Coordinates of C-alpha atoms and ligand atoms in Angstrom, one line a residue:
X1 CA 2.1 75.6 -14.9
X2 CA 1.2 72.0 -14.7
X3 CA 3.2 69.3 -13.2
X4 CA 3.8 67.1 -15.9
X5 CA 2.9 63.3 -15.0
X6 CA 3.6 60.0 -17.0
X7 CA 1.8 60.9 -19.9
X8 CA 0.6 58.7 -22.5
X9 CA 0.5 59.6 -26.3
X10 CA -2.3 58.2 -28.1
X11 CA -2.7 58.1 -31.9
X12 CA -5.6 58.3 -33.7
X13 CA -6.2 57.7 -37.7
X14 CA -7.1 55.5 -40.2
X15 CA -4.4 53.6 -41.8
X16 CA -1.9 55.1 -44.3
X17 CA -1.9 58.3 -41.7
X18 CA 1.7 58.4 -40.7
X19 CA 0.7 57.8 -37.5
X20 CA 4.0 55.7 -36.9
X21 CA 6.0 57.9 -38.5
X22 CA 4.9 60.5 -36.1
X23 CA 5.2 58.6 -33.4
X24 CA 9.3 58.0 -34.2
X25 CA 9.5 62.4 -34.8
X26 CA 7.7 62.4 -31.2
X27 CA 10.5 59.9 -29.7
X28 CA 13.4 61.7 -31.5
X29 CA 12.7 64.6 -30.4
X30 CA 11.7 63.9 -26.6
X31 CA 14.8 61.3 -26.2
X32 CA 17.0 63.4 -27.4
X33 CA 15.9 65.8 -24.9
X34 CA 16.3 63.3 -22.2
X35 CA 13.1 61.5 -21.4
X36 CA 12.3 58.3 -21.2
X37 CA 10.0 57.8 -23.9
X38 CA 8.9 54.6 -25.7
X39 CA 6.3 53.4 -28.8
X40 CA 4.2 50.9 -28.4
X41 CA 3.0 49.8 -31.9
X42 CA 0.0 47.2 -31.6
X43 CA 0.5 46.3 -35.9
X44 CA 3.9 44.7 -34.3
X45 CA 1.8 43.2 -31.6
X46 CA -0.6 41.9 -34.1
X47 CA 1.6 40.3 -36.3
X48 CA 3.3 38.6 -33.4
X49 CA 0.4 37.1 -32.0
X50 CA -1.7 36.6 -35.2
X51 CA 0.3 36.2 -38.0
X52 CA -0.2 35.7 -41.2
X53 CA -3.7 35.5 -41.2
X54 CA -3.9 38.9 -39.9
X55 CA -2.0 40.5 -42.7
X56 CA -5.1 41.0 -45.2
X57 CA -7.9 43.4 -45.2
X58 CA -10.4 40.4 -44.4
X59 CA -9.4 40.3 -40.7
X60 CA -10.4 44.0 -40.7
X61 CA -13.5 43.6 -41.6
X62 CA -15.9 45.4 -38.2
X63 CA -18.5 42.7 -39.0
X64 CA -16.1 39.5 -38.6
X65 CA -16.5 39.1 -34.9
X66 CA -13.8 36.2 -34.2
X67 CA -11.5 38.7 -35.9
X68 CA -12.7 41.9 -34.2
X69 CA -12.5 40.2 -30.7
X70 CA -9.0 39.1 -31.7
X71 CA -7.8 43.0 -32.6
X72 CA -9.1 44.0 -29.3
X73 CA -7.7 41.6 -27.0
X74 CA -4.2 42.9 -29.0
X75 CA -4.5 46.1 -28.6
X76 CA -5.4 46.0 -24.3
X77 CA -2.7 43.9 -24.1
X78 CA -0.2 46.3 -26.0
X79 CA -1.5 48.7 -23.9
X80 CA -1.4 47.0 -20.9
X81 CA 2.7 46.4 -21.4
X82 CA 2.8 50.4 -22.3
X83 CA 1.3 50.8 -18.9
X84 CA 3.9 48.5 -16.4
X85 CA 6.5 50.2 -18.5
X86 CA 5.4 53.6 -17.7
X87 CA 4.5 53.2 -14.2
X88 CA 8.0 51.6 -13.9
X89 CA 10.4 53.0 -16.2
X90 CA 9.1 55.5 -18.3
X91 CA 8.4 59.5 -18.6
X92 CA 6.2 59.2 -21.7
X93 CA 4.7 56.4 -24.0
X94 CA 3.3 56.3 -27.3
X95 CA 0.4 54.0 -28.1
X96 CA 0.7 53.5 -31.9
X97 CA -2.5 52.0 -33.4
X98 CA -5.6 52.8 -34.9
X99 CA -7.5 54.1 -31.9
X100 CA -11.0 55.4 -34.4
X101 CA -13.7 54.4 -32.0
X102 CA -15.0 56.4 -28.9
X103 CA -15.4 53.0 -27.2
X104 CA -11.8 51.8 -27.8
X105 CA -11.3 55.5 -26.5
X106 CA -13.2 55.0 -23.6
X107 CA -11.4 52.3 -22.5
X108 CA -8.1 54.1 -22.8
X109 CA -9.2 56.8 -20.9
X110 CA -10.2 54.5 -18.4
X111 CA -7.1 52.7 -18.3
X112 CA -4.7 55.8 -17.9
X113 CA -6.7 57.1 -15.0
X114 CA -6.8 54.4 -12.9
X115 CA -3.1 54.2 -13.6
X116 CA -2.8 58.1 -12.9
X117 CA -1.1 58.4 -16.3
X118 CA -2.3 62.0 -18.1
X119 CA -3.2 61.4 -21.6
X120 CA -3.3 63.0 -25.5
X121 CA -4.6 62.1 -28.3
X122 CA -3.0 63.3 -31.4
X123 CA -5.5 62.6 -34.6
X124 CA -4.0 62.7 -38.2
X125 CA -6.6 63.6 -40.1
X126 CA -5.9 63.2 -44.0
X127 CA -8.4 63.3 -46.9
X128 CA -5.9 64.7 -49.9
X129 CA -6.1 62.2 -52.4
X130 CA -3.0 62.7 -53.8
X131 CA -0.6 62.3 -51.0
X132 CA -3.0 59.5 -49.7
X133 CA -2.1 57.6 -52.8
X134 CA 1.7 58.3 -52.3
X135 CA 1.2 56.7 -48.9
X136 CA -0.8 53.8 -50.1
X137 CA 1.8 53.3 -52.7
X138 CA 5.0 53.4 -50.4
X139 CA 3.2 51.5 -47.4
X140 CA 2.9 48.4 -49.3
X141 CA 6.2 48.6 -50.8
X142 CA 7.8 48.4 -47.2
X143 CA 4.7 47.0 -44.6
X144 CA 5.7 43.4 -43.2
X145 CA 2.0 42.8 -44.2
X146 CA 2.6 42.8 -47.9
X147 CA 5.7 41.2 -48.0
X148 CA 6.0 39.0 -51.0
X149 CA 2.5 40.3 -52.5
X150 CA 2.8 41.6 -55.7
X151 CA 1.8 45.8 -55.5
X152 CA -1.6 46.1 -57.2
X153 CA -2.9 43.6 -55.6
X154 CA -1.1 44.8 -52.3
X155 CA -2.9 48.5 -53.3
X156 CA -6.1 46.9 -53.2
X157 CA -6.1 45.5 -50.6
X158 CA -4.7 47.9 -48.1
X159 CA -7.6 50.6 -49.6
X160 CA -10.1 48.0 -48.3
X161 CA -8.6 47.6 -45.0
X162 CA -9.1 51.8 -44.9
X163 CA -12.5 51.4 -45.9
X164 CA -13.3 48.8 -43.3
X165 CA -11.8 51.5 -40.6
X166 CA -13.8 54.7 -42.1
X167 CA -16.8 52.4 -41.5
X168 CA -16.7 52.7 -37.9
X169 CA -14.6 55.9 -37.8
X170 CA -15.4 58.5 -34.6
X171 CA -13.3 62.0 -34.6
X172 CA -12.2 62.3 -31.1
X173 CA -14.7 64.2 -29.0
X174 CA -13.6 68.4 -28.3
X175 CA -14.1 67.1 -24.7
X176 CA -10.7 65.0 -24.8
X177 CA -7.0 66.5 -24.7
X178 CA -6.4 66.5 -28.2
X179 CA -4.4 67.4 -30.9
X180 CA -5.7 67.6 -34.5
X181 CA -3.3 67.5 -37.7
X182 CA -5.1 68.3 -41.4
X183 CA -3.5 66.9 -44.3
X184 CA 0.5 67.1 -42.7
X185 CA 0.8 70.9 -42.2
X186 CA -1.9 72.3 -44.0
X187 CA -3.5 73.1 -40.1
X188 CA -3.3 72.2 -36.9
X189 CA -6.1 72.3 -34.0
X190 CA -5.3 72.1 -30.2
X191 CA -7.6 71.5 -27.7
X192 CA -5.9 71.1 -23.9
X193 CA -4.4 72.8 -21.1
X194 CA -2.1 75.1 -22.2
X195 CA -0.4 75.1 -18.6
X196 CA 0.7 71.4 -19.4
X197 CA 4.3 72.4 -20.7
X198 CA 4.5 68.5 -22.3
X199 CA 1.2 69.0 -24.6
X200 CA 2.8 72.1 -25.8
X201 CA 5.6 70.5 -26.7
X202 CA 4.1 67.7 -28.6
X203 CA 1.9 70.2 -30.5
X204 CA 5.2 72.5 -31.5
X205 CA 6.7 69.4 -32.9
X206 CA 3.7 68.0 -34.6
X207 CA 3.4 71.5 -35.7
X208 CA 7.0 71.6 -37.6
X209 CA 7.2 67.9 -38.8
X210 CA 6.0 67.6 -42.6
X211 CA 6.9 65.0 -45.6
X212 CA 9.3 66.3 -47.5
X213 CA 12.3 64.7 -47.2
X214 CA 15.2 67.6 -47.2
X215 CA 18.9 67.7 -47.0
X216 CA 20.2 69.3 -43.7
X217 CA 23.7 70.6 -43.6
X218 CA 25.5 71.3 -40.4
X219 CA 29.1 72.9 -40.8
X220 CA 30.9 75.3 -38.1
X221 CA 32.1 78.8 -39.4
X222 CA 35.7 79.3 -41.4
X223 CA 38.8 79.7 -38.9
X224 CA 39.3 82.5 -36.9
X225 CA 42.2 84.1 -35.4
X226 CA 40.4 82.6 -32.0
X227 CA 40.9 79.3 -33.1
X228 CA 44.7 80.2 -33.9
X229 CA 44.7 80.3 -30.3
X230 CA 42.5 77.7 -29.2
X231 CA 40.6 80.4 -27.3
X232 CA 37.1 79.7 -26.8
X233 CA 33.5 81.5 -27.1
X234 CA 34.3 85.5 -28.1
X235 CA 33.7 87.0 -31.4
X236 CA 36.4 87.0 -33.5
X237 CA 36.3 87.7 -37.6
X238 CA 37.5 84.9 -40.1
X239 CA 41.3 84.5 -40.9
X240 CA 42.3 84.8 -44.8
X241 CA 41.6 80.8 -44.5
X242 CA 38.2 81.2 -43.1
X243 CA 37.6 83.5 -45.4
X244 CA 39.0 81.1 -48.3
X245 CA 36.3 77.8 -46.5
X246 CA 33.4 80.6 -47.2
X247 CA 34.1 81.3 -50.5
X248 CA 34.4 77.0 -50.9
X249 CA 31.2 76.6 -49.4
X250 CA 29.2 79.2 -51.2
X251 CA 30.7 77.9 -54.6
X252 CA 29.7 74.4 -53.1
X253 CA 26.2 74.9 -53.2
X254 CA 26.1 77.1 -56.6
X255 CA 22.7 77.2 -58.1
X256 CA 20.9 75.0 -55.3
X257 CA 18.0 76.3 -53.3
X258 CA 18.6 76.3 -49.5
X259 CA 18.2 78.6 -46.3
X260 CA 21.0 79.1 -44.1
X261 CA 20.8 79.8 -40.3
X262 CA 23.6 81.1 -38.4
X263 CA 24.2 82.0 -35.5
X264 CA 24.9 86.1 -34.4
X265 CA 28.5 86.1 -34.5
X266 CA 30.7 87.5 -36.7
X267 CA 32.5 84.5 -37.8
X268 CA 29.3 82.4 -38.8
X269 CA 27.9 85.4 -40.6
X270 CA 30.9 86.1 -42.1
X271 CA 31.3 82.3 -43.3
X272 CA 27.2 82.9 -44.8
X273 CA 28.3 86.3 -46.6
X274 CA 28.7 84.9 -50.3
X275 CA 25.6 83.2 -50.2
X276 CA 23.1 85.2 -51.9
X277 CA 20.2 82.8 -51.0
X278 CA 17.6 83.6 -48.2
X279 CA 19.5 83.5 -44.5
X280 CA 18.2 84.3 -41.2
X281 CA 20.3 85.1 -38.0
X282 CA 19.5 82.8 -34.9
X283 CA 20.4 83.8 -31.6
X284 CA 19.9 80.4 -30.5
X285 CA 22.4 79.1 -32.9
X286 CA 25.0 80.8 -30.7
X287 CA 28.3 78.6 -29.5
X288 CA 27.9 77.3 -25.5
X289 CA 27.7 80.5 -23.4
X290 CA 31.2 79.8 -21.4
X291 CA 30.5 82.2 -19.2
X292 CA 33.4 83.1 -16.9
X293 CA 35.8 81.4 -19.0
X294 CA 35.0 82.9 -22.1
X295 CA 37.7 84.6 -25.0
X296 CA 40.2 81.7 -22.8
X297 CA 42.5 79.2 -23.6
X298 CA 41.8 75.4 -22.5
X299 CA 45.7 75.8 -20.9
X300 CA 44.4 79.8 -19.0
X301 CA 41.4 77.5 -18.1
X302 CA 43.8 74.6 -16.4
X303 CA 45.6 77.0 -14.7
X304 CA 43.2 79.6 -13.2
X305 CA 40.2 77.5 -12.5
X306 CA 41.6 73.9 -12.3
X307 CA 38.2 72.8 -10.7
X308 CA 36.3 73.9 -14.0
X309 CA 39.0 72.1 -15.7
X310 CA 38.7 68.9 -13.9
X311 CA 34.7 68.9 -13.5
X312 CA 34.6 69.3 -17.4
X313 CA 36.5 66.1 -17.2
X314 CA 34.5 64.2 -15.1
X315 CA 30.8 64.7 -16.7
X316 CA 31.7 67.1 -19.6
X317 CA 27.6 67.2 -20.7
X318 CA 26.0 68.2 -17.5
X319 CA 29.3 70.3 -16.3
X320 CA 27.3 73.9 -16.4
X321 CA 30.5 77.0 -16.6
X322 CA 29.8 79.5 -13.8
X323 CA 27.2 82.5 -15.2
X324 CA 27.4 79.9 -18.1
X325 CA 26.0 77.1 -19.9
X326 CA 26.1 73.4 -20.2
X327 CA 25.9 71.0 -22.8
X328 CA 22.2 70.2 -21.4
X329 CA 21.3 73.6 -21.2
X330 CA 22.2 74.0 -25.0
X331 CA 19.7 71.0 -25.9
X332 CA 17.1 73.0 -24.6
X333 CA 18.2 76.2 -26.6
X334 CA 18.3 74.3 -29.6
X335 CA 14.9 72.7 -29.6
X336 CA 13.8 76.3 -31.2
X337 CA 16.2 75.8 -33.7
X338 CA 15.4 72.0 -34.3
X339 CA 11.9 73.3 -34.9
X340 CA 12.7 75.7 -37.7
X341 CA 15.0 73.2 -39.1
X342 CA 11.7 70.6 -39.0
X343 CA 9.2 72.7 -40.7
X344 CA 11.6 73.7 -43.8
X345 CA 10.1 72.2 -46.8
X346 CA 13.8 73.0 -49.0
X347 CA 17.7 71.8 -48.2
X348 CA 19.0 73.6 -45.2
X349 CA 22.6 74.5 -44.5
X350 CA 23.3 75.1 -40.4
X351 CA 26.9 77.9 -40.3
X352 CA 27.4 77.4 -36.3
X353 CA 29.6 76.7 -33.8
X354 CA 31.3 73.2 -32.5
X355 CA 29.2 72.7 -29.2
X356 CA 25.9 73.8 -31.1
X357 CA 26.2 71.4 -34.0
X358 CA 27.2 68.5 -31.8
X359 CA 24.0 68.8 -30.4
X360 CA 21.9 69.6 -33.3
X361 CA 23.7 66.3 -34.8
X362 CA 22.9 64.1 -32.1
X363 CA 19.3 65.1 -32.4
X364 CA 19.3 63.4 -35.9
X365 CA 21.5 61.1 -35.3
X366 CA 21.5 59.5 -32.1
X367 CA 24.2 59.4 -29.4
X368 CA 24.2 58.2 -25.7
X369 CA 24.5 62.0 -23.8
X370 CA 27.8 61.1 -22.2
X371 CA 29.5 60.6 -25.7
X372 CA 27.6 64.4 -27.2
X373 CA 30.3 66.5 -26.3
X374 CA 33.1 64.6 -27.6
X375 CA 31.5 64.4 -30.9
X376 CA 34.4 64.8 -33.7
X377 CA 33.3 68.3 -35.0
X378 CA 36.2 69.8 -37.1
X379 CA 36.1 72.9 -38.9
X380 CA 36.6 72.5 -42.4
X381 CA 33.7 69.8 -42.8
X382 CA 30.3 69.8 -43.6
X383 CA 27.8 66.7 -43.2
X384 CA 24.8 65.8 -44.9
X385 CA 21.9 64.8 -43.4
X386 CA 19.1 63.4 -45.3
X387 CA 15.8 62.0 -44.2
X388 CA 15.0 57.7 -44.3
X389 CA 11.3 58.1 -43.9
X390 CA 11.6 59.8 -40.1
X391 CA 14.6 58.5 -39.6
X392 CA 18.4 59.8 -40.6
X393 CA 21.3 59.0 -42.4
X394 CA 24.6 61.1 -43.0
X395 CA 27.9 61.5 -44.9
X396 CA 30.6 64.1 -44.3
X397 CA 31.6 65.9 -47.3
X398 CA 34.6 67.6 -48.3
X399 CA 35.0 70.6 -50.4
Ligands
LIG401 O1 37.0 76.3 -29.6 C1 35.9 76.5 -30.4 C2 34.6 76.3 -29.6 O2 33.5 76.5 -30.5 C3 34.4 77.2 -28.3 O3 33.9 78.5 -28.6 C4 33.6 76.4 -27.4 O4 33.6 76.8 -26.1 C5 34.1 75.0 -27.7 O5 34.6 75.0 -29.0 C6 33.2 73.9 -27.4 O6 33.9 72.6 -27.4 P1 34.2 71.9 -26.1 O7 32.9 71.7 -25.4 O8 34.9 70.6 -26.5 O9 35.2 72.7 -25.2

């Protein structure tokens, strides 16, 4: 295994690549881990210091040389503000630009080992005409850059801003860390240490991530006679009422076409049984392993181990139960799940558990770590998560 250093990210693709899309999955997924992890995006950069003038495909152009000269005094000093940041602050950064020559390349390379930074390069590589044109299309509608610029006009331009960058367009070299996407999902080619547990990481993700936007709903299991107790953990069946919220939630989603993951325990399976769609079983999915204080009540808790009690209190998300779990520990579980949940291309519904779905809704919707486990997570609710581009909105439903 390789000890992981600051690592840098770096993008590579012509425009209309989703390179900054990828670059926000990257950061979801790594912050919500717990890293410090941060985009650098030298377009932003660009329009800062250049402005208007910059926004059209003439300032592209490889043969202007005032214009050329301009892009790459940007894009060192983007990444020369990635690289105090990192040294400083930072676990990874991602350097969000175009990055298609072996000399601009070069340079980075150069830059990251005199820094001691490790480096990737992750190059989208997309030549399907059809969801190139849904890119084109959608860019302009939303890019600073065409703001106020009527759309076929917009399209016109931003195809000869692609064509000045396919002009001078290197692949990255097989020599170079790299990680190669074809056409969002079709395939994937990886080409590093497998011993750096970071790069593995980064090519699982890239590996799930595609663009179909989905619905993702998260609800916990019906009530048990566990929760009639407030016991925790165990595996006890559905109550007449749990079994009454299954029969809801199946007629709920009549006639739509989803995949359910539950956990392994009786009560989410149970709570999945009048579904007749496609459902798979994930041990992952299982509630926060609370170990010695498992099939308890929070007041047996209290009384018999009042310094689990109190440490709960006190930092409830890194509190680990004895021959247990924490609320860290099940972020790292999860990431497996998150994964599956990522490369569905249909509407997923999530039958879990209250600690489990607290995490797996902070990873699409963002939460400081302290606030995770006191995320309201009743039973009886579902919420619906659906994809803005790579980020997330949601809405809690009732039924
Ligand atoms: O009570 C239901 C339950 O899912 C338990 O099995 C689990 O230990 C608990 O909720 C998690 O919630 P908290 O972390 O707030 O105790």
């Amino acid at each position: 295994m390789v000890e992981n250093r600051r690592l840098a990210v770096i993008m590579v693709g012509l425009p209309a690549r989703r390179k900054t899309f990828l670059s926000l999955k990257l950061q979801r997924y790594f912050e919500w881990q717990g890293y410090r992890i941060r985009i650098f995006n030298v377009g932003g950069y660009r329009r800062d210091i250049s402005g208007f003038k910059s926004s059209t495909s003439d300032f592209f152009d490889p043969r202007a040389r005032a214009f050329a000269q301009e892009r790459e005094r940007i894009a060192k000093q983007c990444f020369s503000d990635l690289a105090v940041w990192l040294r400083a602050e930072g676990d990874i950064a991602i350097y969000d630009a175009t990055n298609v020559t072996s000399a601009r390349r070069e340079y980075l390379i150069s830059e990251c080992l005199r820094n001691g930074f490790d480096y990737i390069f992750v190059e989208n590589i997309c030549d399907d005409p059809e969801i190139l044109e849904k890119i084109v299309s959608s860019k302009v509608n939303t890019s600073a850059d065409y703001k106020d610029k009527k759309a076929a006009w917009a399209k016109k331009d931003f195809w000869e801003r692609i064509r000045h960058y396919e002009s001078v367009y290197e692949t990255v070299g097989e020599g170079l860390p790299n990680i190669r996407l074809f056409n969002f999902g079709e395939r994937i080619s990886k080409n590093f240490d497998p011993g750096h547990s970071l790069y593995c990481e980064i090519a699982e993700l890239l590996e799930s991530v595609n663009l179909n936007g989905k619905n993702i709903y998260i609800t916990r299991h019906g009530e048990t006679f566990f929760n009639l107790e407030d016991r925790i953990g165990g595996d006890s069946p559905l109550t007449e009422k749990g079994v009454d919220f299954a029969k809801k939630l199946n007629s709920h989603f009549t006639g739509r076409d989803l995949i359910i993951f539950t956990s392994n325990k009786r009560r989410a399976v149970e709570t999945a049984s009048f579904f007749d769609c496609e459902k798979v079983c994930l041990e992952e999915l299982n509630e926060i392993n609370s170990g010695i204080c498992d099939s308890m009540t929070y007041d047996e808790i209290a009384e018999r181990y009042p310094a689990i009690h109190d440490s709960r209190k006190t930092d409830k998300f890194h509190f680990r139960y004895p021959q247990g779990e924490s609320y860290r520990d099940l972020i790292q579980r999860l990431k497996k799940a998150i994964l599956r949940i990522e490369s569905q291309r249909k509407d997923v519904l999530v039958i879990a558990h209250r600690a489990v779905n607290r995490c797996l809704f902070s990873y699409f919707i963002p939460f400081p770590q302290g606030d995770i486990p006191y995320i309201e997570m009743p039973l009886n609710k579902i919420i619906r998560i659906h994809s803005k581009d790579a980020r997330y909105a949601f809405e809690e439903l009732s039924i």
